[in-house]
JSON list of N, CA and C in Angstrom, two decimals:
[
{"chain": "A", "resi": 1, "resn": "UNK", "atom": "N", "xyz": [35.16, -0.56, 17.92]},
{"chain": "A", "resi": 1, "resn": "UNK", "atom": "CA", "xyz": [34.98, -1.97, 17.64]},
{"chain": "A", "resi": 1, "resn": "UNK", "atom": "C", "xyz": [34.57, -2.12, 16.19]},
{"chain": "A", "resi": 2, "resn": "UNK", "atom": "N", "xyz": [35.27, -2.93, 15.45]},
{"chain": "A", "resi": 2, "resn": "UNK", "atom": "CA", "xyz": [34.95, -3.15, 14.05]},
{"chain": "A", "resi": 2, "resn": "UNK", "atom": "C", "xyz": [34.04, -4.36, 13.91]},
{"chain": "A", "resi": 3, "resn": "UNK", "atom": "N", "xyz": [32.98, -4.19, 13.14]},
{"chain": "A", "resi": 3, "resn": "UNK", "atom": "CA", "xyz": [32.04, -5.29, 12.91]},
{"chain": "A", "resi": 3, "resn": "UNK", "atom": "C", "xyz": [32.62, -6.24, 11.87]},
{"chain": "A", "resi": 4, "resn": "UNK", "atom": "N", "xyz": [32.53, -7.51, 12.13]},
{"chain": "A", "resi": 4, "resn": "UNK", "atom": "CA", "xyz": [32.93, -8.50, 11.13]},
{"chain": "A", "resi": 4, "resn": "UNK", "atom": "C", "xyz": [31.67, -9.01, 10.46]},
{"chain": "A", "resi": 5, "resn": "UNK", "atom": "N", "xyz": [31.80, -9.50, 9.25]},
{"chain": "A", "resi": 5, "resn": "UNK", "atom": "CA", "xyz": [30.64, -9.94, 8.50]},
{"chain": "A", "resi": 5, "resn": "UNK", "atom": "C", "xyz": [30.27, -11.37, 8.88]},
{"chain": "A", "resi": 6, "resn": "UNK", "atom": "N", "xyz": [29.66, -11.52, 10.03]},
{"chain": "A", "resi": 6, "resn": "UNK", "atom": "CA", "xyz": [29.23, -12.83, 10.50]},
{"chain": "A", "resi": 6, "resn": "UNK", "atom": "C", "xyz": [27.72, -12.91, 10.41]},
{"chain": "A", "resi": 7, "resn": "UNK", "atom": "N", "xyz": [27.25, -13.86, 9.62]},
{"chain": "A", "resi": 7, "resn": "UNK", "atom": "CA", "xyz": [25.82, -14.01, 9.40]},
{"chain": "A", "resi": 7, "resn": "UNK", "atom": "C", "xyz": [25.09, -14.26, 10.71]},
{"chain": "A", "resi": 8, "resn": "UNK", "atom": "N", "xyz": [24.03, -13.50, 10.93]},
{"chain": "A", "resi": 8, "resn": "UNK", "atom": "CA", "xyz": [23.17, -13.70, 12.09]},
{"chain": "A", "resi": 8, "resn": "UNK", "atom": "C", "xyz": [23.60, -12.96, 13.33]},
{"chain": "A", "resi": 9, "resn": "UNK", "atom": "N", "xyz": [24.80, -12.34, 13.34]},
{"chain": "A", "resi": 9, "resn": "UNK", "atom": "CA", "xyz": [25.27, -11.66, 14.53]},
{"chain": "A", "resi": 9, "resn": "UNK", "atom": "C", "xyz": [25.07, -10.16, 14.41]},
{"chain": "A", "resi": 10, "resn": "UNK", "atom": "N", "xyz": [24.53, -9.56, 15.46]},
{"chain": "A", "resi": 10, "resn": "UNK", "atom": "CA", "xyz": [24.38, -8.11, 15.53]},
{"chain": "A", "resi": 10, "resn": "UNK", "atom": "C", "xyz": [24.93, -7.64, 16.87]},
{"chain": "A", "resi": 11, "resn": "UNK", "atom": "N", "xyz": [25.64, -6.53, 16.84]},
{"chain": "A", "resi": 11, "resn": "UNK", "atom": "CA", "xyz": [26.18, -5.93, 18.06]},
{"chain": "A", "resi": 11, "resn": "UNK", "atom": "C", "xyz": [25.42, -4.63, 18.31]},
{"chain": "A", "resi": 12, "resn": "UNK", "atom": "N", "xyz": [24.90, -4.48, 19.51]},
{"chain": "A", "resi": 12, "resn": "UNK", "atom": "CA", "xyz": [24.12, -3.28, 19.85]},
{"chain": "A", "resi": 12, "resn": "UNK", "atom": "C", "xyz": [24.94, -2.00, 19.73]},
{"chain": "A", "resi": 13, "resn": "UNK", "atom": "N", "xyz": [26.26, -2.10, 19.78]},
{"chain": "A", "resi": 13, "resn": "UNK", "atom": "CA", "xyz": [27.13, -0.92, 19.75]},
{"chain": "A", "resi": 13, "resn": "UNK", "atom": "C", "xyz": [27.68, -0.61, 18.36]},
{"chain": "A", "resi": 14, "resn": "UNK", "atom": "N", "xyz": [27.15, -1.24, 17.32]},
{"chain": "A", "resi": 14, "resn": "UNK", "atom": "CA", "xyz": [27.64, -1.03, 15.96]},
{"chain": "A", "resi": 14, "resn": "UNK", "atom": "C", "xyz": [26.55, -0.45, 15.07]},
{"chain": "A", "resi": 15, "resn": "UNK", "atom": "N", "xyz": [27.00, 0.22, 14.01]},
{"chain": "A", "resi": 15, "resn": "UNK", "atom": "CA", "xyz": [26.10, 0.67, 12.95]},
{"chain": "A", "resi": 15, "resn": "UNK", "atom": "C", "xyz": [26.43, -0.16, 11.72]},
{"chain": "A", "resi": 16, "resn": "UNK", "atom": "N", "xyz": [25.40, -0.58, 11.00]},
{"chain": "A", "resi": 16, "resn": "UNK", "atom": "CA", "xyz": [25.58, -1.44, 9.83]},
{"chain": "A", "resi": 16, "resn": "UNK", "atom": "C", "xyz": [25.06, -0.74, 8.59]},
{"chain": "A", "resi": 17, "resn": "UNK", "atom": "N", "xyz": [25.81, -0.86, 7.50]},
{"chain": "A", "resi": 17, "resn": "UNK", "atom": "CA", "xyz": [25.28, -0.37, 6.23]},
{"chain": "A", "resi": 17, "resn": "UNK", "atom": "C", "xyz": [24.07, -1.24, 5.90]},
{"chain": "A", "resi": 18, "resn": "UNK", "atom": "N", "xyz": [23.22, -0.77, 5.03]},
{"chain": "A", "resi": 18, "resn": "UNK", "atom": "CA", "xyz": [22.03, -1.53, 4.67]},
{"chain": "A", "resi": 18, "resn": "UNK", "atom": "C", "xyz": [22.41, -2.87, 4.06]},
{"chain": "A", "resi": 19, "resn": "UNK", "atom": "N", "xyz": [23.42, -2.88, 3.20]},
{"chain": "A", "resi": 19, "resn": "UNK", "atom": "CA", "xyz": [23.85, -4.14, 2.58]},
{"chain": "A", "resi": 19, "resn": "UNK", "atom": "C", "xyz": [24.36, -5.12, 3.62]},
{"chain": "A", "resi": 20, "resn": "UNK", "atom": "N", "xyz": [25.16, -4.63, 4.56]},
{"chain": "A", "resi": 20, "resn": "UNK", "atom": "CA", "xyz": [25.71, -5.53, 5.59]},
{"chain": "A", "resi": 20, "resn": "UNK", "atom": "C", "xyz": [24.60, -6.07, 6.49]},
{"chain": "A", "resi": 21, "resn": "UNK", "atom": "N", "xyz": [23.67, -5.21, 6.86]},
{"chain": "A", "resi": 21, "resn": "UNK", "atom": "CA", "xyz": [22.57, -5.64, 7.71]},
{"chain": "A", "resi": 21, "resn": "UNK", "atom": "C", "xyz": [21.75, -6.73, 7.03]},
{"chain": "A", "resi": 22, "resn": "UNK", "atom": "N", "xyz": [21.41, -6.50, 5.76]},
{"chain": "A", "resi": 22, "resn": "UNK", "atom": "CA", "xyz": [20.63, -7.49, 5.02]},
{"chain": "A", "resi": 22, "resn": "UNK", "atom": "C", "xyz": [21.38, -8.80, 4.89]},
{"chain": "A", "resi": 23, "resn": "UNK", "atom": "N", "xyz": [22.70, -8.74, 4.68]},
{"chain": "A", "resi": 23, "resn": "UNK", "atom": "CA", "xyz": [23.50, -9.96, 4.56]},
{"chain": "A", "resi": 23, "resn": "UNK", "atom": "C", "xyz": [23.57, -10.70, 5.89]},
{"chain": "A", "resi": 24, "resn": "UNK", "atom": "N", "xyz": [23.74, -9.97, 6.99]},
{"chain": "A", "resi": 24, "resn": "UNK", "atom": "CA", "xyz": [23.84, -10.61, 8.30]},
{"chain": "A", "resi": 24, "resn": "UNK", "atom": "C", "xyz": [22.57, -11.38, 8.66]},
{"chain": "A", "resi": 25, "resn": "UNK", "atom": "N", "xyz": [21.41, -10.84, 8.28]},
{"chain": "A", "resi": 25, "resn": "UNK", "atom": "CA", "xyz": [20.15, -11.50, 8.60]},
{"chain": "A", "resi": 25, "resn": "UNK", "atom": "C", "xyz": [19.61, -12.31, 7.43]},
{"chain": "A", "resi": 26, "resn": "UNK", "atom": "N", "xyz": [20.36, -12.39, 6.36]},
{"chain": "A", "resi": 26, "resn": "UNK", "atom": "CA", "xyz": [19.94, -13.13, 5.15]},
{"chain": "A", "resi": 26, "resn": "UNK", "atom": "C", "xyz": [18.57, -12.69, 4.67]},
{"chain": "A", "resi": 27, "resn": "UNK", "atom": "N", "xyz": [18.38, -11.38, 4.60]},
{"chain": "A", "resi": 27, "resn": "UNK", "atom": "CA", "xyz": [17.10, -10.83, 4.17]},
{"chain": "A", "resi": 27, "resn": "UNK", "atom": "C", "xyz": [17.09, -10.61, 2.67]},
{"chain": "A", "resi": 28, "resn": "UNK", "atom": "N", "xyz": [16.08, -11.15, 2.01]},
{"chain": "A", "resi": 28, "resn": "UNK", "atom": "CA", "xyz": [15.88, -10.89, 0.60]},
{"chain": "A", "resi": 28, "resn": "UNK", "atom": "C", "xyz": [15.16, -9.55, 0.43]},
{"chain": "A", "resi": 29, "resn": "UNK", "atom": "N", "xyz": [14.90, -9.18, -0.80]},
{"chain": "A", "resi": 29, "resn": "UNK", "atom": "CA", "xyz": [14.27, -7.88, -1.08]},
{"chain": "A", "resi": 29, "resn": "UNK", "atom": "C", "xyz": [12.90, -7.75, -0.42]},
{"chain": "A", "resi": 30, "resn": "UNK", "atom": "N", "xyz": [12.09, -8.79, -0.54]},
{"chain": "A", "resi": 30, "resn": "UNK", "atom": "CA", "xyz": [10.74, -8.74, 0.03]},
{"chain": "A", "resi": 30, "resn": "UNK", "atom": "C", "xyz": [10.80, -8.65, 1.56]},
{"chain": "A", "resi": 31, "resn": "UNK", "atom": "N", "xyz": [11.65, -9.45, 2.18]},
{"chain": "A", "resi": 31, "resn": "UNK", "atom": "CA", "xyz": [11.78, -9.43, 3.64]},
{"chain": "A", "resi": 31, "resn": "UNK", "atom": "C", "xyz": [12.30, -8.08, 4.11]},
{"chain": "A", "resi": 32, "resn": "UNK", "atom": "N", "xyz": [13.22, -7.49, 3.35]},
{"chain": "A", "resi": 32, "resn": "UNK", "atom": "CA", "xyz": [13.76, -6.18, 3.71]},
{"chain": "A", "resi": 32, "resn": "UNK", "atom": "C", "xyz": [12.66, -5.11, 3.67]},
{"chain": "A", "resi": 33, "resn": "UNK", "atom": "N", "xyz": [11.88, -5.10, 2.61]},
{"chain": "A", "resi": 33, "resn": "UNK", "atom": "CA", "xyz": [10.80, -4.12, 2.51]},
{"chain": "A", "resi": 33, "resn": "UNK", "atom": "C", "xyz": [9.78, -4.31, 3.63]},
{"chain": "A", "resi": 34, "resn": "UNK", "atom": "N", "xyz": [9.48, -5.56, 3.94]},
{"chain": "A", "resi": 34, "resn": "UNK", "atom": "CA", "xyz": [8.54, -5.85, 5.02]},
{"chain": "A", "resi": 34, "resn": "UNK", "atom": "C", "xyz": [9.08, -5.36, 6.36]},
{"chain": "A", "resi": 35, "resn": "UNK", "atom": "N", "xyz": [10.37, -5.59, 6.61]},
{"chain": "A", "resi": 35, "resn": "UNK", "atom": "CA", "xyz": [10.99, -5.13, 7.86]},
{"chain": "A", "resi": 35, "resn": "UNK", "atom": "C", "xyz": [10.87, -3.62, 7.99]},
{"chain": "A", "resi": 36, "resn": "UNK", "atom": "N", "xyz": [11.12, -2.90, 6.91]},
{"chain": "A", "resi": 36, "resn": "UNK", "atom": "CA", "xyz": [11.01, -1.43, 6.95]},
{"chain": "A", "resi": 36, "resn": "UNK", "atom": "C", "xyz": [9.57, -1.01, 7.24]},
{"chain": "A", "resi": 37, "resn": "UNK", "atom": "N", "xyz": [8.59, -1.67, 6.59]},
{"chain": "A", "resi": 37, "resn": "UNK", "atom": "CA", "xyz": [7.19, -1.34, 6.82]},
{"chain": "A", "resi": 37, "resn": "UNK", "atom": "C", "xyz": [6.76, -1.67, 8.24]},
{"chain": "A", "resi": 38, "resn": "UNK", "atom": "N", "xyz": [7.38, -2.69, 8.83]},
{"chain": "A", "resi": 38, "resn": "UNK", "atom": "CA", "xyz": [7.02, -3.13, 10.18]},
{"chain": "A", "resi": 38, "resn": "UNK", "atom": "C", "xyz": [7.80, -2.40, 11.26]},
{"chain": "A", "resi": 39, "resn": "UNK", "atom": "N", "xyz": [8.53, -1.33, 10.90]},
{"chain": "A", "resi": 39, "resn": "UNK", "atom": "CA", "xyz": [9.11, -0.46, 11.91]},
{"chain": "A", "resi": 39, "resn": "UNK", "atom": "C", "xyz": [10.61, -0.48, 12.10]},
{"chain": "A", "resi": 40, "resn": "UNK", "atom": "N", "xyz": [11.36, -1.22, 11.29]},
{"chain": "A", "resi": 40, "resn": "UNK", "atom": "CA", "xyz": [12.81, -1.19, 11.42]},
{"chain": "A", "resi": 40, "resn": "UNK", "atom": "C", "xyz": [13.32, 0.21, 11.06]},
{"chain": "A", "resi": 41, "resn": "UNK", "atom": "N", "xyz": [14.08, 0.81, 11.96]},
{"chain": "A", "resi": 41, "resn": "UNK", "atom": "CA", "xyz": [14.56, 2.18, 11.76]},
{"chain": "A", "resi": 41, "resn": "UNK", "atom": "C", "xyz": [15.83, 2.19, 10.92]},
{"chain": "A", "resi": 42, "resn": "UNK", "atom": "N", "xyz": [15.85, 3.09, 9.94]},
{"chain": "A", "resi": 42, "resn": "UNK", "atom": "CA", "xyz": [17.03, 3.30, 9.11]},
{"chain": "A", "resi": 42, "resn": "UNK", "atom": "C", "xyz": [17.45, 4.75, 9.29]},
{"chain": "A", "resi": 43, "resn": "UNK", "atom": "N", "xyz": [18.72, 4.97, 9.61]},
{"chain": "A", "resi": 43, "resn": "UNK", "atom": "CA", "xyz": [19.27, 6.31, 9.80]},
{"chain": "A", "resi": 43, "resn": "UNK", "atom": "C", "xyz": [20.00, 6.71, 8.54]},
{"chain": "A", "resi": 44, "resn": "UNK", "atom": "N", "xyz": [19.83, 7.95, 8.09]},
{"chain": "A", "resi": 44, "resn": "UNK", "atom": "CA", "xyz": [20.48, 8.45, 6.88]},
{"chain": "A", "resi": 44, "resn": "UNK", "atom": "C", "xyz": [21.55, 9.46, 7.25]},
{"chain": "A", "resi": 45, "resn": "UNK", "atom": "N", "xyz": [22.75, 9.24, 6.73]},
{"chain": "A", "resi": 45, "resn": "UNK", "atom": "CA", "xyz": [23.87, 10.16, 6.94]},
{"chain": "A", "resi": 45, "resn": "UNK", "atom": "C", "xyz": [24.58, 10.31, 5.60]},
{"chain": "A", "resi": 46, "resn": "UNK", "atom": "N", "xyz": [24.66, 11.53, 5.11]},
{"chain": "A", "resi": 46, "resn": "UNK", "atom": "CA", "xyz": [25.36, 11.78, 3.86]},
{"chain": "A", "resi": 46, "resn": "UNK", "atom": "C", "xyz": [24.84, 10.97, 2.69]},
{"chain": "A", "resi": 47, "resn": "UNK", "atom": "N", "xyz": [23.55, 10.72, 2.66]},
{"chain": "A", "resi": 47, "resn": "UNK", "atom": "CA", "xyz": [22.95, 9.98, 1.56]},
{"chain": "A", "resi": 47, "resn": "UNK", "atom": "C", "xyz": [23.06, 8.47, 1.67]},
{"chain": "A", "resi": 48, "resn": "UNK", "atom": "N", "xyz": [23.69, 7.97, 2.73]},
{"chain": "A", "resi": 48, "resn": "UNK", "atom": "CA", "xyz": [23.80, 6.52, 2.94]},
{"chain": "A", "resi": 48, "resn": "UNK", "atom": "C", "xyz": [22.91, 6.12, 4.10]},
{"chain": "A", "resi": 49, "resn": "UNK", "atom": "N", "xyz": [22.40, 4.88, 4.03]},
{"chain": "A", "resi": 49, "resn": "UNK", "atom": "CA", "xyz": [21.54, 4.38, 5.08]},
{"chain": "A", "resi": 49, "resn": "UNK", "atom": "C", "xyz": [22.27, 3.43, 6.01]},
{"chain": "A", "resi": 50, "resn": "UNK", "atom": "N", "xyz": [21.92, 3.50, 7.29]},
{"chain": "A", "resi": 50, "resn": "UNK", "atom": "CA", "xyz": [22.51, 2.64, 8.31]},
{"chain": "A", "resi": 50, "resn": "UNK", "atom": "C", "xyz": [21.44, 2.14, 9.26]},
{"chain": "A", "resi": 51, "resn": "UNK", "atom": "N", "xyz": [21.67, 0.95, 9.78]},
{"chain": "A", "resi": 51, "resn": "UNK", "atom": "CA", "xyz": [20.82, 0.41, 10.84]},
{"chain": "A", "resi": 51, "resn": "UNK", "atom": "C", "xyz": [21.70, 0.29, 12.07]},
{"chain": "A", "resi": 52, "resn": "UNK", "atom": "N", "xyz": [21.26, 0.87, 13.17]},
{"chain": "A", "resi": 52, "resn": "UNK", "atom": "CA", "xyz": [21.99, 0.74, 14.42]},
{"chain": "A", "resi": 52, "resn": "UNK", "atom": "C", "xyz": [21.69, -0.63, 15.02]},
{"chain": "A", "resi": 53, "resn": "UNK", "atom": "N", "xyz": [22.70, -1.28, 15.53]},
{"chain": "A", "resi": 53, "resn": "UNK", "atom": "CA", "xyz": [22.52, -2.59, 16.14]},
{"chain": "A", "resi": 53, "resn": "UNK", "atom": "C", "xyz": [21.48, -2.56, 17.24]},
{"chain": "A", "resi": 54, "resn": "UNK", "atom": "N", "xyz": [21.50, -1.52, 18.07]},
{"chain": "A", "resi": 54, "resn": "UNK", "atom": "CA", "xyz": [20.54, -1.41, 19.17]},
{"chain": "A", "resi": 54, "resn": "UNK", "atom": "C", "xyz": [19.11, -1.32, 18.63]},
{"chain": "A", "resi": 55, "resn": "UNK", "atom": "N", "xyz": [18.91, -0.56, 17.55]},
{"chain": "A", "resi": 55, "resn": "UNK", "atom": "CA", "xyz": [17.57, -0.44, 16.94]},
{"chain": "A", "resi": 55, "resn": "UNK", "atom": "C", "xyz": [17.12, -1.78, 16.37]},
{"chain": "A", "resi": 56, "resn": "UNK", "atom": "N", "xyz": [18.05, -2.48, 15.74]},
{"chain": "A", "resi": 56, "resn": "UNK", "atom": "CA", "xyz": [17.71, -3.77, 15.12]},
{"chain": "A", "resi": 56, "resn": "UNK", "atom": "C", "xyz": [17.33, -4.80, 16.19]},
{"chain": "A", "resi": 57, "resn": "UNK", "atom": "N", "xyz": [18.08, -4.84, 17.29]},
{"chain": "A", "resi": 57, "resn": "UNK", "atom": "CA", "xyz": [17.78, -5.79, 18.35]},
{"chain": "A", "resi": 57, "resn": "UNK", "atom": "C", "xyz": [16.45, -5.47, 19.01]},
{"chain": "A", "resi": 58, "resn": "UNK", "atom": "N", "xyz": [16.16, -4.18, 19.19]},
{"chain": "A", "resi": 58, "resn": "UNK", "atom": "CA", "xyz": [14.86, -3.78, 19.75]},
{"chain": "A", "resi": 58, "resn": "UNK", "atom": "C", "xyz": [13.73, -4.21, 18.81]},
{"chain": "A", "resi": 59, "resn": "UNK", "atom": "N", "xyz": [13.93, -4.01, 17.51]},
{"chain": "A", "resi": 59, "resn": "UNK", "atom": "CA", "xyz": [12.93, -4.41, 16.52]},
{"chain": "A", "resi": 59, "resn": "UNK", "atom": "C", "xyz": [12.72, -5.92, 16.55]},
{"chain": "A", "resi": 60, "resn": "UNK", "atom": "N", "xyz": [13.80, -6.69, 16.63]},
{"chain": "A", "resi": 60, "resn": "UNK", "atom": "CA", "xyz": [13.68, -8.15, 16.69]},
{"chain": "A", "resi": 60, "resn": "UNK", "atom": "C", "xyz": [12.97, -8.61, 17.95]},
{"chain": "A", "resi": 61, "resn": "UNK", "atom": "N", "xyz": [13.22, -7.95, 19.07]},
{"chain": "A", "resi": 61, "resn": "UNK", "atom": "CA", "xyz": [12.55, -8.32, 20.33]},
{"chain": "A", "resi": 61, "resn": "UNK", "atom": "C", "xyz": [11.04, -8.12, 20.25]},
{"chain": "A", "resi": 62, "resn": "UNK", "atom": "N", "xyz": [10.59, -7.28, 19.35]},
{"chain": "A", "resi": 62, "resn": "UNK", "atom": "CA", "xyz": [9.16, -7.03, 19.20]},
{"chain": "A", "resi": 62, "resn": "UNK", "atom": "C", "xyz": [8.43, -8.11, 18.43]},
{"chain": "A", "resi": 63, "resn": "UNK", "atom": "N", "xyz": [9.16, -9.10, 17.93]},
{"chain": "A", "resi": 63, "resn": "UNK", "atom": "CA", "xyz": [8.53, -10.19, 17.19]},
{"chain": "A", "resi": 63, "resn": "UNK", "atom": "C", "xyz": [8.27, -11.37, 18.12]},
{"chain": "A", "resi": 64, "resn": "UNK", "atom": "N", "xyz": [7.22, -12.11, 17.84]},
{"chain": "A", "resi": 64, "resn": "UNK", "atom": "CA", "xyz": [6.89, -13.25, 18.71]},
{"chain": "A", "resi": 64, "resn": "UNK", "atom": "C", "xyz": [7.96, -14.33, 18.67]},
{"chain": "A", "resi": 65, "resn": "UNK", "atom": "N", "xyz": [8.09, -15.03, 19.79]},
{"chain": "A", "resi": 65, "resn": "UNK", "atom": "CA", "xyz": [9.02, -16.15, 19.89]},
{"chain": "A", "resi": 65, "resn": "UNK", "atom": "C", "xyz": [8.35, -17.37, 19.29]},
{"chain": "A", "resi": 66, "resn": "UNK", "atom": "N", "xyz": [9.04, -18.04, 18.38]},
{"chain": "A", "resi": 66, "resn": "UNK", "atom": "CA", "xyz": [8.49, -19.24, 17.77]},
{"chain": "A", "resi": 66, "resn": "UNK", "atom": "C", "xyz": [8.76, -20.43, 18.67]},
{"chain": "A", "resi": 67, "resn": "UNK", "atom": "N", "xyz": [7.73, -21.14, 19.00]},
{"chain": "A", "resi": 67, "resn": "UNK", "atom": "CA", "xyz": [7.87, -22.32, 19.85]},
{"chain": "A", "resi": 67, "resn": "UNK", "atom": "C", "xyz": [7.45, -23.56, 19.07]},
{"chain": "A", "resi": 68, "resn": "UNK", "atom": "N", "xyz": [8.27, -24.59, 19.18]},
{"chain": "A", "resi": 68, "resn": "UNK", "atom": "CA", "xyz": [7.96, -25.83, 18.47]},
{"chain": "A", "resi": 68, "resn": "UNK", "atom": "C", "xyz": [7.48, -26.88, 19.41]}
]
């Protein structure tokens, strides 16, 4: 399955380059560094970094739900 560059969408069965992951979630530099410090897993293969969709969704589930 090929991932398309759709903002805000993550597939648990895909791996995302760091640039693609940041673009999908609209993360700036500060938010990206904070995510890494708060436990977002990055996998390294051949000197490149990837975020697994399943890891990202698990990380997101660990954040509180905002209620208005």
